[in-house]
Short mmCIF file of C-alpha atoms and ligand atoms in Angstrom, two decimals:
data_model
loop_
_atom_site.label_atom_id
_atom_site.label_comp_id
_atom_site.label_asym_id
_atom_site.label_seq_id
_atom_site.Cartn_x
_atom_site.Cartn_y
_atom_site.Cartn_z
CA MET A 1 98.24 142.01 133.76
CA GLN A 2 102.15 140.73 134.37
CA LYS A 3 101.85 140.51 137.93
CA GLU A 4 98.13 138.84 137.72
CA TRP A 5 99.90 136.20 135.79
CA GLN A 6 102.84 135.65 138.14
CA GLN A 7 100.53 135.39 140.87
CA GLY A 8 98.27 132.78 139.35
CA ARG A 9 101.57 131.05 138.35
CA SER A 10 102.84 131.04 141.66
CA VAL A 11 99.74 129.86 143.73
CA PHE A 12 99.61 126.93 141.12
CA ARG A 13 103.34 125.74 141.64
CA LYS A 14 102.91 126.18 145.44
CA PRO A 15 98.95 125.18 146.07
CA GLY A 16 97.68 126.16 149.30
CA ARG A 17 95.94 123.59 152.01
CA SER A 18 92.36 124.91 150.73
CA LEU A 19 93.44 123.99 147.20
CA ILE A 20 94.33 120.48 147.99
CA ILE A 21 91.68 119.48 150.12
CA LEU A 22 89.20 121.13 146.76
CA ILE A 23 91.10 118.45 144.65
CA LEU A 24 90.53 115.86 146.49
CA LEU A 25 87.03 116.47 147.23
CA ILE A 26 86.55 116.54 143.18
CA LEU A 27 88.56 113.23 142.87
CA CYS A 28 86.22 111.65 145.35
CA LEU A 29 83.32 112.82 143.70
CA ILE A 30 84.62 111.72 140.01
CA ILE A 31 85.75 108.11 141.66
CA SER A 32 81.85 107.56 143.31
CA GLY A 33 80.26 108.99 140.16
CA CYS A 34 81.66 106.28 138.25
CA SER A 35 80.89 103.50 140.62
CA ARG A 36 79.20 100.74 139.25
CA LYS A 37 76.09 101.19 142.24
CA GLU A 38 75.60 104.38 141.25
CA LYS A 39 74.94 103.63 137.41
CA GLU A 40 71.20 103.94 136.38
CA THR A 41 70.01 101.46 133.16
CA PRO A 42 66.48 101.43 131.97
CA ALA A 43 66.31 97.70 132.79
CA ASP A 44 67.22 97.92 136.24
CA THR A 45 64.88 96.22 138.57
CA GLY A 46 65.03 95.83 142.61
CA THR A 47 66.20 98.12 145.03
CA GLY A 48 69.69 97.78 145.25
CA SER A 49 69.68 100.18 147.89
CA ASP A 50 71.44 98.51 150.41
CA PRO A 51 75.20 98.91 149.81
CA GLY A 52 76.14 94.92 150.72
CA SER A 53 73.22 93.95 148.37
CA LEU A 54 74.55 92.34 144.85
CA VAL A 55 73.95 93.53 141.27
CA ILE A 56 73.54 90.80 138.72
CA GLY A 57 73.75 91.09 135.30
CA PHE A 58 71.04 88.66 133.70
CA SER A 59 71.52 87.93 129.72
CA GLN A 60 67.98 86.62 128.76
CA LEU A 61 67.56 84.96 124.98
CA GLY A 62 64.57 86.65 124.38
CA SER A 63 60.93 86.52 124.41
CA GLU A 64 59.79 83.94 122.19
CA SER A 65 57.31 82.03 124.54
CA ALA A 66 55.13 82.40 127.70
CA TRP A 67 57.66 80.16 128.99
CA ARG A 68 60.04 82.55 128.50
CA LEU A 69 58.23 85.53 129.65
CA GLY A 70 57.35 83.81 133.13
CA ASN A 71 61.17 83.27 133.56
CA THR A 72 62.02 86.74 133.04
CA GLU A 73 59.21 87.62 135.26
CA SER A 74 60.24 85.36 138.14
CA MET A 75 64.20 86.36 137.70
CA GLU A 76 62.56 90.32 138.46
CA GLN A 77 60.65 88.89 141.34
CA ALA A 78 63.01 87.08 143.03
CA ALA A 79 65.97 89.95 142.72
CA LYS A 80 63.07 92.39 143.96
CA GLU A 81 62.76 90.09 147.07
CA HIS A 82 66.49 89.60 147.86
CA GLY A 83 66.71 93.16 147.40
CA PHE A 84 69.16 92.83 144.20
CA ARG A 85 69.93 94.66 141.39
CA LEU A 86 68.87 92.92 138.29
CA ILE A 87 70.06 94.45 134.92
CA VAL A 88 68.01 92.70 132.37
CA GLU A 89 69.23 92.45 128.75
CA ASN A 90 67.41 90.68 125.82
CA GLY A 91 69.11 89.07 123.40
CA MET A 92 66.42 89.15 120.93
CA GLN A 93 67.15 85.58 119.94
CA LYS A 94 70.54 86.46 118.58
CA GLN A 95 73.69 85.09 120.22
CA GLU A 96 76.07 88.36 119.34
CA ASN A 97 73.59 90.04 120.98
CA GLN A 98 74.08 88.00 124.24
CA ILE A 99 77.58 88.23 123.95
CA ALA A 100 77.33 91.83 123.69
CA ALA A 101 75.77 92.14 126.90
CA ILE A 102 77.94 89.82 128.88
CA ARG A 103 80.81 92.14 127.69
CA SER A 104 79.09 94.96 129.07
CA PHE A 105 78.49 93.38 132.14
CA ILE A 106 82.37 92.65 132.73
CA ALA A 107 82.79 96.33 131.90
CA TYR A 108 80.35 96.90 134.39
CA ARG A 109 81.98 95.02 137.11
CA VAL A 110 78.60 93.37 138.30
CA ASP A 111 78.92 90.72 141.23
CA VAL A 112 77.54 87.95 139.15
CA ILE A 113 76.36 87.76 135.24
CA VAL A 114 73.61 85.29 134.98
CA PHE A 115 72.54 83.75 131.21
CA ALA A 116 70.05 81.75 129.45
CA PRO A 117 72.23 80.75 126.15
CA ILE A 118 70.40 80.60 122.89
CA VAL A 119 72.82 77.68 121.71
CA GLU A 120 75.08 75.81 122.91
CA ASP A 121 77.96 76.18 120.95
CA GLY A 122 80.43 79.81 120.78
CA TRP A 123 80.76 80.58 124.30
CA ALA A 124 84.36 80.16 125.03
CA ASN A 125 85.90 83.62 124.59
CA VAL A 126 83.32 85.42 126.36
CA LEU A 127 83.41 83.30 129.32
CA GLN A 128 86.95 83.27 129.27
CA GLU A 129 86.92 87.36 129.52
CA ALA A 130 84.81 86.83 132.70
CA LYS A 131 86.95 84.25 134.20
CA GLU A 132 89.57 86.68 134.03
CA ALA A 133 87.76 89.62 135.26
CA GLY A 134 86.83 87.34 138.47
CA ILE A 135 82.99 87.84 137.90
CA PRO A 136 81.35 84.16 138.51
CA VAL A 137 79.02 83.06 135.81
CA ILE A 138 75.65 81.03 136.46
CA MET A 139 74.29 79.58 133.71
CA MET A 140 70.32 79.27 133.64
CA ASP A 141 67.68 77.01 131.74
CA ARG A 142 70.40 76.02 128.78
CA LEU A 143 73.45 74.66 128.89
CA ILE A 144 76.31 74.79 126.45
CA ASN A 145 78.94 72.60 124.96
CA ILE A 146 82.09 73.96 126.15
CA LYS A 147 85.85 71.87 127.08
CA ASP A 148 86.44 73.95 129.91
CA SER A 149 83.47 73.66 132.05
CA ASP A 150 85.59 75.85 134.67
CA LEU A 151 84.51 78.55 132.32
CA TYR A 152 81.15 78.84 134.16
CA THR A 153 80.57 78.37 137.88
CA ALA A 154 77.06 76.38 138.06
CA TYR A 155 73.85 75.47 136.02
CA ILE A 156 70.54 75.76 137.65
CA GLY A 157 67.91 74.53 135.17
CA PRO A 158 65.57 71.87 134.08
CA ASP A 159 66.88 68.42 132.83
CA HIS A 160 65.49 68.87 129.24
CA TYR A 161 66.65 65.02 128.12
CA GLN A 162 64.36 63.62 131.20
CA GLU A 163 61.50 65.70 129.37
CA GLY A 164 62.08 64.20 126.06
CA VAL A 165 62.02 60.67 128.13
CA ASN A 166 58.47 61.59 129.74
CA ALA A 167 57.02 62.45 126.39
CA ALA A 168 58.37 59.09 125.18
CA LYS A 169 57.10 57.24 128.24
CA TYR A 170 53.66 58.81 127.74
CA LEU A 171 53.39 57.52 124.09
CA LEU A 172 54.54 54.13 124.97
CA LYS A 173 51.34 54.02 127.10
CA LYS A 174 49.26 55.37 124.75
CA ALA A 175 50.51 52.94 121.78
CA ASP A 176 49.29 50.08 123.92
CA GLU A 177 45.51 51.47 123.45
CA LEU A 178 46.16 52.83 119.85
CA GLU A 179 47.64 49.36 119.14
CA GLU A 180 44.18 47.69 119.51
CA ASP A 181 42.84 49.36 116.40
CA MET A 182 46.18 48.76 114.12
CA SER A 183 46.33 45.76 111.64
CA GLU A 184 49.53 44.10 111.81
CA ASN A 185 51.93 46.05 109.51
CA ASP A 186 50.41 49.27 110.56
CA ARG A 187 52.80 51.85 112.14
CA ILE A 188 52.24 54.69 114.67
CA HIS A 189 53.35 57.85 112.40
CA ILE A 190 54.80 60.79 114.24
CA VAL A 191 55.65 64.54 113.11
CA GLU A 192 57.82 66.37 115.63
CA LEU A 193 58.18 70.17 116.18
CA SER A 194 61.92 70.78 117.19
CA GLY A 195 62.93 73.63 119.11
CA THR A 196 65.96 76.21 118.26
CA GLU A 197 68.57 74.65 115.93
CA GLY A 198 71.55 74.05 118.15
CA SER A 199 69.76 75.08 121.39
CA SER A 200 70.19 72.64 124.46
CA PRO A 201 66.28 71.99 124.90
CA MET A 202 66.26 70.84 121.13
CA ILE A 203 69.07 68.54 121.45
CA SER A 204 68.00 66.94 124.31
CA ARG A 205 64.38 66.65 124.29
CA PHE A 206 64.75 65.06 120.57
CA GLN A 207 67.69 62.60 122.30
CA GLY A 208 65.64 61.50 125.34
CA PHE A 209 62.22 60.78 122.73
CA HIS A 210 64.16 59.05 120.23
CA ASP A 211 66.51 57.10 122.67
CA LEU A 212 63.21 55.28 123.71
CA ILE A 213 61.19 55.55 120.47
CA ASP A 214 63.26 54.48 118.07
CA ARG A 215 64.14 50.93 119.25
CA ASP A 216 60.33 50.40 119.23
CA ASP A 217 59.15 49.30 115.56
CA ARG A 218 55.47 50.22 116.38
CA PHE A 219 56.66 53.93 115.68
CA GLU A 220 57.64 55.55 112.53
CA VAL A 221 58.78 59.23 112.99
CA LEU A 222 57.49 60.76 109.37
CA GLU A 223 59.34 64.14 109.62
CA THR A 224 61.39 66.44 112.67
CA VAL A 225 60.92 69.94 111.71
CA SER A 226 62.53 72.98 113.29
CA GLY A 227 59.77 75.62 114.64
CA ASP A 228 62.58 77.56 116.72
CA PHE A 229 60.30 77.79 119.78
CA LEU A 230 57.86 80.16 118.31
CA ARG A 231 54.18 80.31 117.75
CA SER A 232 54.03 81.47 114.21
CA LYS A 233 56.57 78.74 112.88
CA GLY A 234 54.52 76.12 114.75
CA ARG A 235 51.81 77.10 112.30
CA GLU A 236 53.47 77.31 109.63
CA CYS A 237 55.40 73.89 109.86
CA MET A 238 51.93 72.47 111.12
CA GLN A 239 50.48 73.44 107.69
CA LYS A 240 53.45 72.25 105.57
CA LEU A 241 53.19 68.66 107.24
CA LEU A 242 49.71 68.74 106.74
CA LYS A 243 50.01 69.20 103.20
CA LYS A 244 53.01 66.43 103.02
CA TYR A 245 51.20 63.87 104.94
CA PRO A 246 47.01 64.63 104.79
CA ASP A 247 46.13 61.63 106.18
CA GLU A 248 49.17 59.98 107.76
CA ILE A 249 49.52 61.87 110.85
CA ASP A 250 49.06 60.09 114.37
CA VAL A 251 50.76 61.84 116.56
CA LEU A 252 52.22 65.21 116.89
CA TYR A 253 55.52 65.63 119.66
CA SER A 254 56.08 69.42 120.06
CA HIS A 255 59.06 70.53 122.02
CA ASN A 256 57.25 73.64 123.62
CA ASP A 257 53.48 75.10 124.29
CA ALA A 258 53.83 78.26 121.64
CA MET A 259 54.48 75.98 118.50
CA THR A 260 51.87 73.39 119.90
CA LEU A 261 48.82 76.44 120.02
CA GLY A 262 50.14 77.64 116.33
CA ALA A 263 49.83 74.05 115.44
CA ILE A 264 46.70 73.37 116.77
CA GLU A 265 44.93 76.58 115.24
CA VAL A 266 45.79 74.77 112.11
CA MET A 267 44.82 71.41 112.70
CA GLU A 268 41.22 73.14 113.98
CA GLU A 269 41.32 75.28 110.59
CA GLU A 270 41.52 71.73 108.51
CA GLY A 271 38.55 70.38 110.70
CA ILE A 272 40.85 67.55 112.54
CA GLU A 273 40.25 67.35 116.30
CA PRO A 274 43.28 67.53 118.45
CA GLY A 275 43.83 65.14 120.93
CA LYS A 276 41.35 62.89 118.88
CA ASP A 277 42.53 62.23 115.38
CA ILE A 278 45.66 63.52 116.10
CA VAL A 279 47.79 62.58 119.58
CA ILE A 280 49.30 65.95 121.03
CA ILE A 281 52.32 65.66 123.47
CA SER A 282 53.55 69.15 124.17
CA VAL A 283 56.20 70.33 126.42
CA ASP A 284 56.38 73.49 129.09
CA GLY A 285 53.07 73.25 131.06
CA GLU A 286 51.97 76.67 130.30
CA GLN A 287 48.14 77.66 131.71
CA ALA A 288 46.96 77.75 127.94
CA ALA A 289 48.38 74.04 127.52
CA VAL A 290 47.08 72.94 130.64
CA ASP A 291 43.55 74.05 129.90
CA LEU A 292 44.06 72.28 126.68
CA LEU A 293 44.86 69.27 128.42
CA LYS A 294 41.82 69.46 130.68
CA GLU A 295 39.49 69.79 127.42
CA GLY A 296 41.03 66.80 125.69
CA ARG A 297 42.43 68.83 123.11
CA ILE A 298 46.17 67.98 124.22
CA ASN A 299 47.14 64.10 125.59
CA CYS A 300 50.21 64.63 127.31
CA VAL A 301 51.92 68.03 128.97
CA VAL A 302 55.52 67.87 129.95
CA GLU A 303 56.66 70.65 132.86
CA CYS A 304 59.54 72.51 132.13
CA SER A 305 59.62 75.09 134.89
CA PRO A 306 60.60 78.69 134.36
CA MET A 307 60.43 79.57 138.00
CA LEU A 308 64.04 79.73 138.59
CA GLY A 309 64.45 83.35 139.99
CA ASP A 310 64.23 82.31 143.99
CA ALA A 311 67.18 79.53 143.27
CA VAL A 312 69.15 81.45 141.04
CA MET A 313 69.25 84.42 143.60
CA ASP A 314 70.02 82.33 146.74
CA LEU A 315 72.97 80.50 144.39
CA ALA A 316 74.28 83.79 143.64
CA GLN A 317 74.39 84.84 147.02
CA ALA A 318 75.89 81.69 148.32
CA ILE A 319 78.61 81.71 145.42
CA VAL A 320 79.58 85.52 146.41
CA SER A 321 79.48 84.62 150.24
CA GLY A 322 81.92 82.08 149.59
CA GLU A 323 79.37 79.44 151.11
CA ASP A 324 79.27 75.74 149.38
CA TYR A 325 76.78 75.58 146.37
CA PRO A 326 75.73 72.66 144.26
CA ARG A 327 77.45 73.29 140.74
CA ILE A 328 74.33 71.71 139.15
CA SER A 329 70.81 72.05 140.49
CA ARG A 330 67.45 71.20 138.88
CA PRO A 331 64.40 72.04 139.88
CA GLU A 332 61.71 69.12 140.40
CA GLU A 333 59.40 68.77 137.18
CA SER A 334 56.00 66.49 136.66
CA CYS A 335 54.44 65.07 133.56
CA PHE A 336 50.52 65.99 133.07
CA THR A 337 48.71 63.21 130.68
CA GLU A 338 45.37 62.33 130.01
CA TYR A 339 45.13 59.62 132.39
CA ASP A 340 45.83 61.87 135.24
CA ASP A 341 43.13 63.25 137.69
CA LEU A 342 44.08 66.92 136.80
CA SER A 343 41.07 68.34 138.98
CA SER A 344 43.46 69.46 141.86
CA LEU A 345 46.29 71.29 139.23
CA GLY A 346 46.40 75.14 140.61
CA PRO A 347 46.95 78.16 138.55
CA ARG A 348 50.43 77.97 136.73
CA GLY A 349 51.70 81.46 136.81
CA TYR A 350 52.84 81.33 132.94
O1 AHR B 401 64.78 76.78 127.07
C1 AHR B 401 63.35 76.26 127.73
C2 AHR B 401 62.57 76.65 126.23
O2 AHR B 401 62.62 77.34 125.94
C3 AHR B 401 60.97 76.11 126.80
O3 AHR B 401 60.69 75.31 126.45
C4 AHR B 401 60.48 77.20 125.66
O4 AHR B 401 59.42 77.46 125.65
C5 AHR B 401 61.27 78.19 125.71
O5 AHR B 401 61.57 78.82 124.53
#
């Protein structure tokens, strides 16, 4: 026994060649096992089989609307087509979930982080951490409010201020028509359903619209209430607004289609004809809203495109490969109104 123990100890002290090879082999296996490219998460999409392909961590803010679902789908589809691995984390409308997701992407050492920030404020610390880890960050869809703009690499998304302006421009044209039936002191009464408080589309769609409407004294905004970009809250808000202003509402300006659809349901339950008794302006351009526009139950749909996936993947590739890339890119967007010929408008895809 004594002898065996001594033999064992002497082998440990002076390792033979085969033992050293075995230890090196085990070490190699441990290191490759920990490598991020081998890690599987349930939300992974894309093949990621090419060792040169990118791993992208995507913090989506939620799944509150058809727009948002279309946006997530566009990211997943584009990642597949580019052969990238996309790790999607749904923030479920909570900033703290998004911050935790970004931290997990940093720990995982992804190649690029993409995130759609639920609100504008409160991102400086986590973005500083990403910067220190040397991971580029692409902001998608929404903007943030930050002193040091070097904390993100690029932004890709719609111009929400312009969307508000487009909504107002349609209303200015419509007002010329409404004016004909108005007496001298009459005003056009507007109610506004705004999006998530503190989010960049809510702030900018409000601003773009008010910058044009507030200086025209034909208009009066009765109230702006937040429906949080949700159909259910759009319903709730419209019920309250109709109770408070039973015969006064001439125009509904709604910051997204989901809330508009909820509001229209309520109007119809109350015997109000949307698009005729109340002029309806909506933002997004999802299929359901465009169908209602064609039926005359919505008057104007301001387009906001969620199909950003391809452009995001190209941008990520350019950043990682050290090519030139635009710091800010915006998709082309349109505005569809009752005055347009909509017969050639194809399927929306969201
Ligand atoms: O940030 C874009 C907005 O977010 C879309 O208008 C809306 O539908 C979504 O919730």
